[in-house]
PDB file of C-alpha atoms in Angstrom:
ATOM      1  CA  MET A 193      -1.638  -8.924  46.347  1.00  0.00           C
ATOM      2  CA  ILE A 194      -4.509  -6.608  44.738  1.00  0.00           C
ATOM      3  CA  ILE A 195      -2.160  -4.260  43.583  1.00  0.00           C
ATOM      4  CA  ARG A 196       0.039  -7.157  42.263  1.00  0.00           C
ATOM      5  CA  ILE A 197      -3.173  -8.660  40.255  1.00  0.00           C
ATOM      6  CA  THR A 198      -4.255  -5.225  39.058  1.00  0.00           C
ATOM      7  CA  GLY A 199      -0.268  -4.589  37.864  1.00  0.00           C
ATOM      8  CA  ILE A 200      -0.704  -8.045  36.296  1.00  0.00           C
ATOM      9  CA  CYS A 201      -3.786  -7.106  34.247  1.00  0.00           C
ATOM     10  CA  LEU A 202      -2.459  -3.976  33.295  1.00  0.00           C
ATOM     11  CA  ILE A 203       0.597  -5.486  31.881  1.00  0.00           C
ATOM     12  CA  ILE A 204      -1.545  -8.069  29.839  1.00  0.00           C
ATOM     13  CA  ILE A 205      -3.670  -5.594  28.687  1.00  0.00           C
ATOM     14  CA  CYS A 206      -0.513  -3.308  27.352  1.00  0.00           C
ATOM     15  CA  CYS A 207       1.164  -6.343  25.840  1.00  0.00           C
ATOM     16  CA  PHE A 208      -2.499  -6.985  24.010  1.00  0.00           C
ATOM     17  CA  LEU A 209      -3.183  -3.662  22.644  1.00  0.00           C
ATOM     18  CA  SER A 210       0.537  -3.375  21.321  1.00  0.00           C
ATOM     19  CA  GLY A 211      -0.191  -6.322  19.156  1.00  0.00           C
ATOM     20  CA  ILE A 212      -3.369  -4.843  17.967  1.00  0.00           C
ATOM     21  CA  LYS A 213      -1.666  -1.816  17.304  1.00  0.00           C
ATOM     22  CA  ALA A 214       0.624  -3.928  15.147  1.00  0.00           C
ATOM     23  CA  SER A 215      -1.632  -5.971  13.358  1.00  0.00           C
ATOM     24  CA  ASP A 216      -3.563  -2.480  12.923  1.00  0.00           C
ATOM     25  CA  ARG A 217      -0.664  -0.800  11.263  1.00  0.00           C
ATOM     26  CA  LEU A 218      -0.945  -3.969   8.568  1.00  0.00           C
ATOM     27  CA  LYS A 219      -4.475  -3.147   8.181  1.00  0.00           C
ATOM     28  CA  ARG A 220      -3.816   0.590   7.689  1.00  0.00           C
ATOM     29  CA  TYR A 221      -1.162  -0.242   4.788  1.00  0.00           C
ATOM     30  CA  CYS A 222      -3.746  -2.722   3.168  1.00  0.00           C
ATOM     31  CA  GLU A 223      -6.279   0.117   3.308  1.00  0.00           C
ATOM     32  CA  SER A 224      -4.108   2.642   1.781  1.00  0.00           C
ATOM     33  CA  CYS A 225      -3.444   0.621  -1.094  1.00  0.00           C
ATOM     34  CA  ASN A 226      -7.013   0.401  -2.013  1.00  0.00           C
ATOM     35  CA  MET A 227      -7.225   4.286  -1.609  1.00  0.00           C
ATOM     36  CA  LEU A 228      -3.846   4.679  -3.697  1.00  0.00           C
ATOM     37  CA  GLU A 229      -5.593   2.687  -6.411  1.00  0.00           C
ATOM     38  CA  GLU A 230      -8.629   4.801  -6.255  1.00  0.00           C
ATOM     39  CA  PHE A 231      -6.974   7.639  -6.168  1.00  0.00           C
ATOM     40  CA  LEU A 232      -4.922   6.904  -9.564  1.00  0.00           C
ATOM     41  CA  ASN A 233      -7.877   5.946 -11.238  1.00  0.00           C
ATOM     42  CA  ARG A 234      -9.177   9.137 -10.328  1.00  0.00           C
ATOM     43  CA  ILE A 235      -6.225  10.907 -11.636  1.00  0.00           C
ATOM     44  CA  SER A 236      -6.466   8.847 -14.834  1.00  0.00           C
ATOM     45  CA  ILE A 237      -9.936   9.920 -15.551  1.00  0.00           C
ATOM     46  CA  MET A 238      -9.359  13.679 -14.690  1.00  0.00           C
ATOM     47  CA  ILE A 239      -6.390  13.626 -17.121  1.00  0.00           C
ATOM     48  CA  ARG A 240      -8.275  11.242 -19.981  1.00  0.00           C
ATOM     49  CA  TYR A 241     -11.692  13.108 -20.066  1.00  0.00           C
ATOM     50  CA  ARG A 242     -10.909  16.544 -18.397  1.00  0.00           C
ATOM     51  CA  ASN A 243      -7.499  17.356 -19.653  1.00  0.00           C
ATOM     52  CA  LEU A 244      -6.623  18.853 -16.023  1.00  0.00           C
ATOM     53  CA  ASN A 245      -2.861  19.910 -15.140  1.00  0.00           C
ATOM     54  CA  VAL A 246      -1.586  18.689 -11.856  1.00  0.00           C
ATOM     55  CA  TYR A 247      -2.706  21.534  -9.546  1.00  0.00           C
ATOM     56  CA  SER A 248      -6.287  21.045 -10.648  1.00  0.00           C
ATOM     57  CA  ILE A 249      -6.060  17.726 -10.108  1.00  0.00           C
ATOM     58  CA  ILE A 250      -4.824  17.982  -6.612  1.00  0.00           C
ATOM     59  CA  SER A 251      -7.600  20.745  -5.765  1.00  0.00           C
ATOM     60  CA  GLU A 252     -10.394  18.068  -7.014  1.00  0.00           C
ATOM     61  CA  LEU A 253      -9.103  14.992  -5.256  1.00  0.00           C
ATOM     62  CA  LYS A 254      -8.779  17.342  -1.812  1.00  0.00           C
ATOM     63  CA  LYS A 255     -12.555  17.653  -2.115  1.00  0.00           C
ATOM     64  CA  SER A 256     -12.922  13.897  -2.151  1.00  0.00           C
ATOM     65  CA  GLU A 257     -14.360  12.252   1.147  1.00  0.00           C
ATOM     66  CA  SER A 258     -13.342   8.623  -0.060  1.00  0.00           C
ATOM     67  CA  LEU A 259      -9.887  10.101  -0.334  1.00  0.00           C
ATOM     68  CA  SER A 260      -9.431  11.517   3.161  1.00  0.00           C
ATOM     69  CA  GLY A 261      -7.269   8.667   4.652  1.00  0.00           C
ATOM     70  CA  LEU A 262      -4.610   9.727   2.365  1.00  0.00           C
ATOM     71  CA  GLU A 263      -3.063  12.427   4.425  1.00  0.00           C
ATOM     72  CA  PHE A 264      -0.157  13.422   1.643  1.00  0.00           C
ATOM     73  CA  ILE A 265      -3.294  14.925  -0.567  1.00  0.00           C
ATOM     74  CA  LYS A 266      -3.886  17.659   2.270  1.00  0.00           C
ATOM     75  CA  ASN A 267      -0.186  18.663   2.236  1.00  0.00           C
ATOM     76  CA  LEU A 268       0.028  19.436  -1.512  1.00  0.00           C
ATOM     77  CA  PRO A 269      -0.842  22.866  -2.968  1.00  0.00           C
ATOM     78  CA  ASP A 270      -4.128  23.700  -4.734  1.00  0.00           C
ATOM     79  CA  GLU A 271      -2.353  25.745  -7.030  1.00  0.00           C
ATOM     80  CA  TYR A 272       1.093  27.090  -8.268  1.00  0.00           C
ATOM     81  CA  GLU A 273       2.697  29.575  -6.042  1.00  0.00           C
ATOM     82  CA  ASP A 274       5.769  31.179  -6.650  1.00  0.00           C
ATOM     83  CA  SER A 275       8.080  29.304  -4.680  1.00  0.00           C
ATOM     84  CA  ALA A 276      11.629  27.907  -5.100  1.00  0.00           C
ATOM     85  CA  GLU A 277      10.356  24.294  -4.756  1.00  0.00           C
ATOM     86  CA  SER A 278       8.872  22.348  -7.988  1.00  0.00           C
ATOM     87  CA  PHE A 279       5.907  20.044  -7.775  1.00  0.00           C
ATOM     88  CA  SER A 280       7.982  17.201  -7.496  1.00  0.00           C
ATOM     89  CA  ASP A 281       9.719  18.239  -4.403  1.00  0.00           C
ATOM     90  CA  LEU A 282       6.649  19.018  -2.948  1.00  0.00           C
ATOM     91  CA  TRP A 283       5.111  15.894  -3.701  1.00  0.00           C
ATOM     92  CA  CYS A 284       8.023  14.112  -2.371  1.00  0.00           C
ATOM     93  CA  ARG A 285       8.058  16.031   1.155  1.00  0.00           C
ATOM     94  CA  ALA A 286       3.995  15.248   1.059  1.00  0.00           C
ATOM     95  CA  ILE A 287       4.621  11.542   0.431  1.00  0.00           C
ATOM     96  CA  ILE A 288       7.548  11.079   3.206  1.00  0.00           C
ATOM     97  CA  SER A 289       5.300  12.829   5.740  1.00  0.00           C
ATOM     98  CA  ASP A 290       2.443  10.526   5.478  1.00  0.00           C
ATOM     99  CA  ASN A 291       2.743   7.509   8.147  1.00  0.00           C
ATOM    100  CA  ASP A 292      -0.152   5.408   6.763  1.00  0.00           C
ATOM    101  CA  ILE A 293       1.408   4.305   3.487  1.00  0.00           C
ATOM    102  CA  GLY A 294       4.069   1.766   3.686  1.00  0.00           C
ATOM    103  CA  ASP A 295       7.734   1.980   2.777  1.00  0.00           C
ATOM    104  CA  GLU A 296       7.047   0.421  -0.835  1.00  0.00           C
ATOM    105  CA  GLU A 297       4.329   2.265  -1.745  1.00  0.00           C
ATOM    106  CA  LYS A 298       6.178   5.459  -0.717  1.00  0.00           C
ATOM    107  CA  SER A 299       8.941   4.675  -3.283  1.00  0.00           C
ATOM    108  CA  LEU A 300       6.833   4.301  -5.961  1.00  0.00           C
ATOM    109  CA  LEU A 301       4.850   7.414  -5.493  1.00  0.00           C
ATOM    110  CA  ILE A 302       7.909   9.432  -5.103  1.00  0.00           C
ATOM    111  CA  SER A 303       9.429   7.877  -8.213  1.00  0.00           C
ATOM    112  CA  PHE A 304       5.821   8.756 -10.093  1.00  0.00           C
ATOM    113  CA  GLY A 305       5.697  12.406  -8.641  1.00  0.00           C
ATOM    114  CA  GLU A 306       9.194  13.004 -10.411  1.00  0.00           C
ATOM    115  CA  LYS A 307       7.524  12.584 -13.647  1.00  0.00           C
ATOM    116  CA  PHE A 308       3.792  13.901 -12.558  1.00  0.00           C
ATOM    117  CA  GLY A 309       2.875  16.541 -14.839  1.00  0.00           C
ATOM    118  CA  SER A 310       5.941  16.624 -17.232  1.00  0.00           C
ATOM    119  CA  SER A 311       4.420  14.370 -20.070  1.00  0.00           C
ATOM    120  CA  ASP A 312       1.910  14.523 -22.466  1.00  0.00           C
ATOM    121  CA  ILE A 313      -1.611  13.059 -21.794  1.00  0.00           C
ATOM    122  CA  SER A 314      -0.703   9.496 -23.138  1.00  0.00           C
ATOM    123  CA  GLY A 315       2.656   9.210 -21.265  1.00  0.00           C
ATOM    124  CA  GLU A 316       0.886  10.512 -17.908  1.00  0.00           C
ATOM    125  CA  LEU A 317      -1.757   7.393 -18.583  1.00  0.00           C
ATOM    126  CA  SER A 318       1.004   5.010 -19.213  1.00  0.00           C
ATOM    127  CA  GLY A 319       2.826   5.994 -16.152  1.00  0.00           C
ATOM    128  CA  ILE A 320      -0.528   6.173 -13.959  1.00  0.00           C
ATOM    129  CA  GLU A 321      -1.267   2.629 -15.425  1.00  0.00           C
ATOM    130  CA  MET A 322       2.222   1.195 -14.643  1.00  0.00           C
ATOM    131  CA  LEU A 323       2.205   2.743 -10.945  1.00  0.00           C
ATOM    132  CA  MET A 324      -1.419   1.215 -10.531  1.00  0.00           C
ATOM    133  CA  GLU A 325      -0.421  -2.157 -11.596  1.00  0.00           C
ATOM    134  CA  ASN A 326       2.584  -1.649  -9.067  1.00  0.00           C
ATOM    135  CA  ILE A 327       0.154  -0.508  -6.316  1.00  0.00           C
ATOM    136  CA  ARG A 328      -2.017  -3.672  -7.017  1.00  0.00           C
ATOM    137  CA  ILE A 329       0.669  -6.225  -6.486  1.00  0.00           C
ATOM    138  CA  THR A 330       2.063  -4.441  -3.413  1.00  0.00           C
ATOM    139  CA  GLY A 331      -1.579  -4.442  -2.005  1.00  0.00           C
ATOM    140  CA  GLU A 332      -2.192  -7.908  -2.688  1.00  0.00           C
ATOM    141  CA  LYS A 333       1.231  -8.675  -0.743  1.00  0.00           C
ATOM    142  CA  ARG A 334      -0.076  -6.396   1.945  1.00  0.00           C
ATOM    143  CA  ARG A 335      -3.353  -8.202   2.182  1.00  0.00           C
ATOM    144  CA  ARG A 336      -1.684 -11.759   2.412  1.00  0.00           C
ATOM    145  CA  GLU A 337       0.726 -10.078   4.877  1.00  0.00           C
ATOM    146  CA  TYR A 338      -2.118  -9.128   6.948  1.00  0.00           C
ATOM    147  CA  GLU A 339      -4.067 -12.386   6.758  1.00  0.00           C
ATOM    148  CA  LYS A 340      -0.965 -14.133   7.735  1.00  0.00           C
ATOM    149  CA  LYS A 341       0.507 -11.798  10.509  1.00  0.00           C
ATOM    150  CA  GLY A 342      -2.452  -9.809  11.635  1.00  0.00           C
ATOM    151  CA  ARG A 343      -3.826 -12.416  14.035  1.00  0.00           C
ATOM    152  CA  LEU A 344      -0.314 -13.667  15.017  1.00  0.00           C
ATOM    153  CA  TYR A 345       0.445 -10.357  16.526  1.00  0.00           C
ATOM    154  CA  ARG A 346      -2.789  -9.836  18.355  1.00  0.00           C
ATOM    155  CA  SER A 347      -2.179 -13.231  19.651  1.00  0.00           C
ATOM    156  CA  ALA A 348       1.474 -13.006  20.518  1.00  0.00           C
ATOM    157  CA  GLY A 349       0.578  -9.702  22.035  1.00  0.00           C
ATOM    158  CA  LEU A 350      -1.683 -11.369  24.407  1.00  0.00           C
ATOM    159  CA  LEU A 351       0.275 -14.470  25.036  1.00  0.00           C
ATOM    160  CA  ALA A 352       3.241 -12.117  25.949  1.00  0.00           C
ATOM    161  CA  GLY A 353       1.426 -10.380  28.429  1.00  0.00           C
ATOM    162  CA  VAL A 354       0.042 -13.628  29.947  1.00  0.00           C
ATOM    163  CA  MET A 355       3.803 -14.712  30.127  1.00  0.00           C
ATOM    164  CA  THR A 356       4.959 -11.603  31.919  1.00  0.00           C
ATOM    165  CA  GLY A 357       1.860 -11.908  34.301  1.00  0.00           C
ATOM    166  CA  ILE A 358       2.540 -15.780  35.332  1.00  0.00           C
ATOM    167  CA  LEU A 359       6.416 -14.754  35.711  1.00  0.00           C
ATOM    168  CA  ILE A 360       5.420 -11.780  37.976  1.00  0.00           C
ATOM    169  CA  LEU A 361       3.130 -14.103  40.011  1.00  0.00           C
TER     170      LEU A 361
END
């Protein structure tokens, strides 16, 4: 009987933790949208006032503590290397490898990366501004989704664990 109760408790805990994990994924998507807004704002400032190229911008952003949650920045090169891949290919691969960014954000960033560094200052700034607006809209959608579904996932996980425990008893 003790083994059965212990097993039931473990099942309840596992189900509850899976609900927490699903809720946490939604929270990470919200946080990544906030970091992406800051990321784009910093890029905009660097282009507008310092006239840096893409590799210098990436090098500067890698040093930032507040953007350390964006994994794709770490996968980008600091300077131009004589490789067969273009910056947009490296950007695309880095974005796809980041699991803390949602699919919508990834598609927006990939389309931005295809053009990033290939325009004049005003073109770059208008592209960044358009992407920032899309990220804001997506971020607001992610926040509403987290508010609506975060607690639901946690509660459903706990409820599923308790129901399974009752069935086993």
